[in-house]
CSV table of C-alpha atoms and ligand atoms in Angstrom, one decimal:
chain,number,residue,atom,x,y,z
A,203,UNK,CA,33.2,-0.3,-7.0
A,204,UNK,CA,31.9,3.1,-7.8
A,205,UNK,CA,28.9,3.7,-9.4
A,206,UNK,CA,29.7,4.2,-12.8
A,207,UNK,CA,31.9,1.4,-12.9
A,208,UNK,CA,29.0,-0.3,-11.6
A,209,UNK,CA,26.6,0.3,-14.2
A,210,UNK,CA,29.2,-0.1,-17.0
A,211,UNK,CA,30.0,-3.6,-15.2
A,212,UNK,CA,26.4,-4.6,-14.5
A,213,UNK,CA,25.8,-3.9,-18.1
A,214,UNK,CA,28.6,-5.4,-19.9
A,215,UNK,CA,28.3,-8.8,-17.6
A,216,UNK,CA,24.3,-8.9,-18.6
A,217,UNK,CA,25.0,-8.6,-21.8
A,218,UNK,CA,28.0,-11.2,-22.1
A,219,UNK,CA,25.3,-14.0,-20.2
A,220,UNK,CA,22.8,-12.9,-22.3
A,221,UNK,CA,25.1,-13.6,-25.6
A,222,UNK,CA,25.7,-17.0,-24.2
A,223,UNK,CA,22.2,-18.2,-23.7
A,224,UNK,CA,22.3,-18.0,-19.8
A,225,UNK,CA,19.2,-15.3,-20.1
A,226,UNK,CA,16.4,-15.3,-22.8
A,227,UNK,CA,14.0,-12.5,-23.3
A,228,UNK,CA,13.2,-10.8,-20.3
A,229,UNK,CA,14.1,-13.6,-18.4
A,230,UNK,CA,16.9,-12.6,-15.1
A,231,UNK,CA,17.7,-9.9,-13.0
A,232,UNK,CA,20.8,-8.5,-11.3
A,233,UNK,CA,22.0,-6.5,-8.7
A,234,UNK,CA,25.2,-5.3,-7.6
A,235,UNK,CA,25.8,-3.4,-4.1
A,236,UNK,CA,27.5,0.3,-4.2
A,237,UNK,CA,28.1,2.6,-1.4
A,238,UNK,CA,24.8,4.1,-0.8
A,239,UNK,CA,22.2,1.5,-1.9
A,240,UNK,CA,21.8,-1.2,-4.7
A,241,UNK,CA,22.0,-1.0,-8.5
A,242,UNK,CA,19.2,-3.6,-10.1
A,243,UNK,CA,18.0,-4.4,-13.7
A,244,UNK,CA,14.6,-2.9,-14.5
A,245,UNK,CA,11.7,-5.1,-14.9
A,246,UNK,CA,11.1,-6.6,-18.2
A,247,UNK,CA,14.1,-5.7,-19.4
A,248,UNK,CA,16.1,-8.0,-21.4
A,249,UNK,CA,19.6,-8.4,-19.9
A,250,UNK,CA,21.3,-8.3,-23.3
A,251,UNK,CA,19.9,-4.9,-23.9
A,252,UNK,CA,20.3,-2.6,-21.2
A,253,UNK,CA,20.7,0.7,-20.6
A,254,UNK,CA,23.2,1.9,-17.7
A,255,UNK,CA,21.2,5.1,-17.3
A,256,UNK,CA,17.9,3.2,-16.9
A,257,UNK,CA,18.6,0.5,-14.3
A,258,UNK,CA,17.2,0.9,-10.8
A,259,UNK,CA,18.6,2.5,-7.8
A,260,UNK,CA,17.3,2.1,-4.5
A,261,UNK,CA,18.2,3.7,-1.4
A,262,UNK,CA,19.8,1.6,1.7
A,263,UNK,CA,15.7,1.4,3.2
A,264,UNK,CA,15.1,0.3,-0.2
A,265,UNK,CA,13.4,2.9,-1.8
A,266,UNK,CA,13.4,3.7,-5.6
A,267,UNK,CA,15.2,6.9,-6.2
A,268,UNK,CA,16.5,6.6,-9.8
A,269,UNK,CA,16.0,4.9,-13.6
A,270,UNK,CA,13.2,2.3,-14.4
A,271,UNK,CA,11.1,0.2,-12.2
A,272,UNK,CA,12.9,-2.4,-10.4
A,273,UNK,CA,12.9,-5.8,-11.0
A,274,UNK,CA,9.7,-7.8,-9.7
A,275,UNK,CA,12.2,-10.3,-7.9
A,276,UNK,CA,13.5,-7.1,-5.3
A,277,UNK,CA,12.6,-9.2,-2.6
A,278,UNK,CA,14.8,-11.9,-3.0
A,279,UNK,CA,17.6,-9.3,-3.4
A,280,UNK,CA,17.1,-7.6,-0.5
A,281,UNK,CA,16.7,-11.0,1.4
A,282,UNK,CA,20.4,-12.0,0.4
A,283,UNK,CA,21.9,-8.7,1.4
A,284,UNK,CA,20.2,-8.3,4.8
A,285,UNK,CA,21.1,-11.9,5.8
A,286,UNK,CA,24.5,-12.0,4.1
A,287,UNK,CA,26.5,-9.0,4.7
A,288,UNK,CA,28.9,-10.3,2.8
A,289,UNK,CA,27.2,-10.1,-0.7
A,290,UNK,CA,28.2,-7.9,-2.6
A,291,UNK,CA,25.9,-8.8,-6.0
A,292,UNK,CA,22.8,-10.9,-6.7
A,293,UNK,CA,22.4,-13.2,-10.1
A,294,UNK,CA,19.2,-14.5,-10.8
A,295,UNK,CA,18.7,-16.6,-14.2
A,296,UNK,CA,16.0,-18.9,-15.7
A,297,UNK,CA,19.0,-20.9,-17.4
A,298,UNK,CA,18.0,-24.2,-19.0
A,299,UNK,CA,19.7,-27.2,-16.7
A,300,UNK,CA,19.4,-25.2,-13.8
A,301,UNK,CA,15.9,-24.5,-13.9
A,302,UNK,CA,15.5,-28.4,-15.5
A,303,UNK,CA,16.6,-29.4,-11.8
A,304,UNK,CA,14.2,-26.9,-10.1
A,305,UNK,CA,11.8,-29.1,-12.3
A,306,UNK,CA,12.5,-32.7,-11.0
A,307,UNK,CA,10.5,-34.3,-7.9
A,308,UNK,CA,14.2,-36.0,-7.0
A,309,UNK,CA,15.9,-33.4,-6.6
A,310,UNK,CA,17.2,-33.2,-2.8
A,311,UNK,CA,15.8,-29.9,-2.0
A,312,UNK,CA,18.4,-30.1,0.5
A,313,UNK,CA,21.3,-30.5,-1.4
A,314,UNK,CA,20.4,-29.8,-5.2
A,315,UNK,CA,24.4,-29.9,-6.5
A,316,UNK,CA,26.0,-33.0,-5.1
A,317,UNK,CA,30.1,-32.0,-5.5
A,318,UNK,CA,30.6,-33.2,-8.6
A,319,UNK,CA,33.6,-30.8,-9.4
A,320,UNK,CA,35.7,-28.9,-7.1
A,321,UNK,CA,34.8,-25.7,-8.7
A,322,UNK,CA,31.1,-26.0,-7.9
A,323,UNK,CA,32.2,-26.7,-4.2
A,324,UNK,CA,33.9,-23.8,-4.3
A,325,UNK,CA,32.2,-20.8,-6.3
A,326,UNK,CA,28.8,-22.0,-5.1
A,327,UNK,CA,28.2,-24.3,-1.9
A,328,UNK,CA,25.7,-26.1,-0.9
A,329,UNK,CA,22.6,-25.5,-2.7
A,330,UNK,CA,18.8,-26.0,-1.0
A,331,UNK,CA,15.6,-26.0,-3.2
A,332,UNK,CA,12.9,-23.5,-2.2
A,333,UNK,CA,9.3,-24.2,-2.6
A,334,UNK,CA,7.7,-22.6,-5.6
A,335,UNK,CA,5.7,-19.1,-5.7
A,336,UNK,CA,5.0,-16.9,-8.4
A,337,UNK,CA,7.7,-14.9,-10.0
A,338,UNK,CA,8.0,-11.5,-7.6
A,339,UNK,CA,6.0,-12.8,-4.6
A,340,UNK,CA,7.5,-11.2,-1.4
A,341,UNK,CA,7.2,-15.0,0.5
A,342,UNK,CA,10.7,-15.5,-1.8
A,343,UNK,CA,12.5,-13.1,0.7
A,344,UNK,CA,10.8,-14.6,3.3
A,345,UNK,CA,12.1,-17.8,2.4
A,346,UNK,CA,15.2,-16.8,1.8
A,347,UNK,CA,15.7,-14.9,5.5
A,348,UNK,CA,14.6,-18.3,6.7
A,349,UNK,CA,18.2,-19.8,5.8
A,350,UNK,CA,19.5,-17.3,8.0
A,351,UNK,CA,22.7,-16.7,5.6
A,352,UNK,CA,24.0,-19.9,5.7
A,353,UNK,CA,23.7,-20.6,1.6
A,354,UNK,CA,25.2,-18.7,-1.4
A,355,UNK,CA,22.9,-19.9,-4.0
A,356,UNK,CA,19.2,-21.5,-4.1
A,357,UNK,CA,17.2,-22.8,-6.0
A,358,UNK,CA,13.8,-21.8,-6.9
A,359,UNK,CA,11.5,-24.8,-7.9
A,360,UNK,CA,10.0,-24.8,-11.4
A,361,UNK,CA,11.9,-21.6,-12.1
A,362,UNK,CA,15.8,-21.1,-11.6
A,363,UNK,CA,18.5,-20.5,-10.0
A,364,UNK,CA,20.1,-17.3,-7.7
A,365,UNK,CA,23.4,-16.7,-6.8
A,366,UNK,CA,25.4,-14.3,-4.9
A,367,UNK,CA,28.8,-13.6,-4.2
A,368,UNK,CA,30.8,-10.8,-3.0
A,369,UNK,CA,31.2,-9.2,-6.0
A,370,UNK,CA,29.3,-8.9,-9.5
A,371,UNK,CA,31.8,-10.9,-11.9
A,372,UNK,CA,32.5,-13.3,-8.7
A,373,UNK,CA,28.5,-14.0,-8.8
A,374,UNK,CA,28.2,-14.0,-12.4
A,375,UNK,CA,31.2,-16.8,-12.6
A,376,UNK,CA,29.2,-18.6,-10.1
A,377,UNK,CA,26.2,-18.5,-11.8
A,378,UNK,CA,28.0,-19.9,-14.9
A,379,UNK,CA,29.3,-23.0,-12.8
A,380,UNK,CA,26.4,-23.9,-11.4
A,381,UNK,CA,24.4,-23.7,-14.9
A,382,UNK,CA,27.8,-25.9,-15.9
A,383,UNK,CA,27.5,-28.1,-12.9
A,384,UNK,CA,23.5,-28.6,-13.8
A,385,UNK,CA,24.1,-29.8,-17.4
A,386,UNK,CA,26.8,-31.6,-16.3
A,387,UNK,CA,24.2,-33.6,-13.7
A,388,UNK,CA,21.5,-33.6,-16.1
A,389,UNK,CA,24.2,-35.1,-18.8
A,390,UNK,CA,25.4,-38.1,-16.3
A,391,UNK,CA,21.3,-38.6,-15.2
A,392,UNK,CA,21.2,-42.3,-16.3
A,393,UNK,CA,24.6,-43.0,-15.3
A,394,UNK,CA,26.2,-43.0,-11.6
A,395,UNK,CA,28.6,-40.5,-11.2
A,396,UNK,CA,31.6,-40.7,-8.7
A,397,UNK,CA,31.2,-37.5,-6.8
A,398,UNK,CA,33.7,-35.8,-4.6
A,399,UNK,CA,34.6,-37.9,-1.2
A,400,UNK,CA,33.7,-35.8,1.9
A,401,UNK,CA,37.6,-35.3,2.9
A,402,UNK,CA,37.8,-33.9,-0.7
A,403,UNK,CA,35.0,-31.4,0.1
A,404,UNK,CA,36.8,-30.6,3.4
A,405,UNK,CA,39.9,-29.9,1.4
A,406,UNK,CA,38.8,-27.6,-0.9
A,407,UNK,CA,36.7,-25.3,2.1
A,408,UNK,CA,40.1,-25.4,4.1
A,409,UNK,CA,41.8,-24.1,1.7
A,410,UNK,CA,39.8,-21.8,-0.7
A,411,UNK,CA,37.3,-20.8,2.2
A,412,UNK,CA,33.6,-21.8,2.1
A,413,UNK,CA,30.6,-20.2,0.0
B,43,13P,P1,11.8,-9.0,-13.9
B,43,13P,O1,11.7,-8.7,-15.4
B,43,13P,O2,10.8,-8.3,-13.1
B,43,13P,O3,13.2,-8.8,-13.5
B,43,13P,O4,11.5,-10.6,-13.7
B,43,13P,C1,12.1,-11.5,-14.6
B,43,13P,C2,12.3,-12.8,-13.9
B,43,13P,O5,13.3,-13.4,-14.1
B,43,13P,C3,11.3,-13.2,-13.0
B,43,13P,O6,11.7,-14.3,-12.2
């Protein structure tokens, strides 16, 4: 994707999450890959409003060469891309169910999505639960080099979700399942949901490939 297509995408695709209550306020950032560095929403910005001239470029070192100051969350960014060369763009939300999980002492911080739905298994993966720091402390990408690329998506605790994928309306989609896949466990909490069989798992990575 070039750059202008990127902007114009990274834009429209904020805007659309924004419009459907995945993002409030300033809340969120994203980040999509292009040729010669990284395209990133500016800090503070509100992803329903954005300007494609202002959002952040960095360089491939990751230095700031263009628009607004970057998001806080850069780290956890980069920590993706370095560790996942397949990544192509970077979704990070404070969406409600999401972010309700991050909240709750049961969660498996090993395995935060059980496979409810094949989708899920699919668009996202496994999901672990990282330890909380504040919002834009560089121990996030530290963290997240610690899962050597294995995982798609995480979870911060007390604080929300990130997703990648290898490209920005692939990690945007994602994003929206798991926010789906979160309400739909918060939803069946009291009650004991049949979740996918392993064999069914294996099924769906042998034949749509694994997150
Ligand atoms: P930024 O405004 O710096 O992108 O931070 C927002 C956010 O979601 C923090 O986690």
């Amino acid at each position: 994707m070039n750059e202008t297509t990127a902007r114009t995408e990274l834009v429209r695709l904020s805007r659309s999450l924004y419009e459907r209550g995945y993002s409030v306020g300033s809340a969120g950032n994203i980040s999509v890959a292009i040729a010669d560095g990284l395209l990133i929403t500016p800090t503070n910005s509100c992803l329903g409003f954005l300007d494609p001239a202002r959002i952040a470029k960095l360089d491939r070192q990751g230095r700031h060469i263009s628009g607004d100051v970057p998001s806080k969350e850069i780290f956890l960014h980069q920590a993706f891309y370095e560790t996942r060369p397949q990544t192509g763009a970077v979704v990070h939300l404070h969406s409600t169910y999401a972010t309700a999980l991050s909240c709750l002492p049961e969660t498996d911080p090993q395995d935060c999505i059980p496979p409810l739905t094949p989708y899920v298994v699919m668009r996202v993966g496994k999901v672990p639960l990282l330890p909380y720091v504040r919002p834009g402390d560089p121990a996030m990408g530290a963290m997240i080099r610690e899962l050597g690329g294995a995982r798609a998506a995480v979870l911060l605790a007390n604080h929300g979700p990130v997703v990648t994928a290898a490209d920005l309306s692939s990690a945007v989609y994602a994003a929206e399942e798991l926010e789906e896949t979160a309400k739909l466990l918060v939803l069946l909490h009291a009650r004991q949901p049949r979740l996918l069989t392993t064999a069914q798992v294996d099924e769906l990575h042998a034949v749509f490939g694994k997150s």
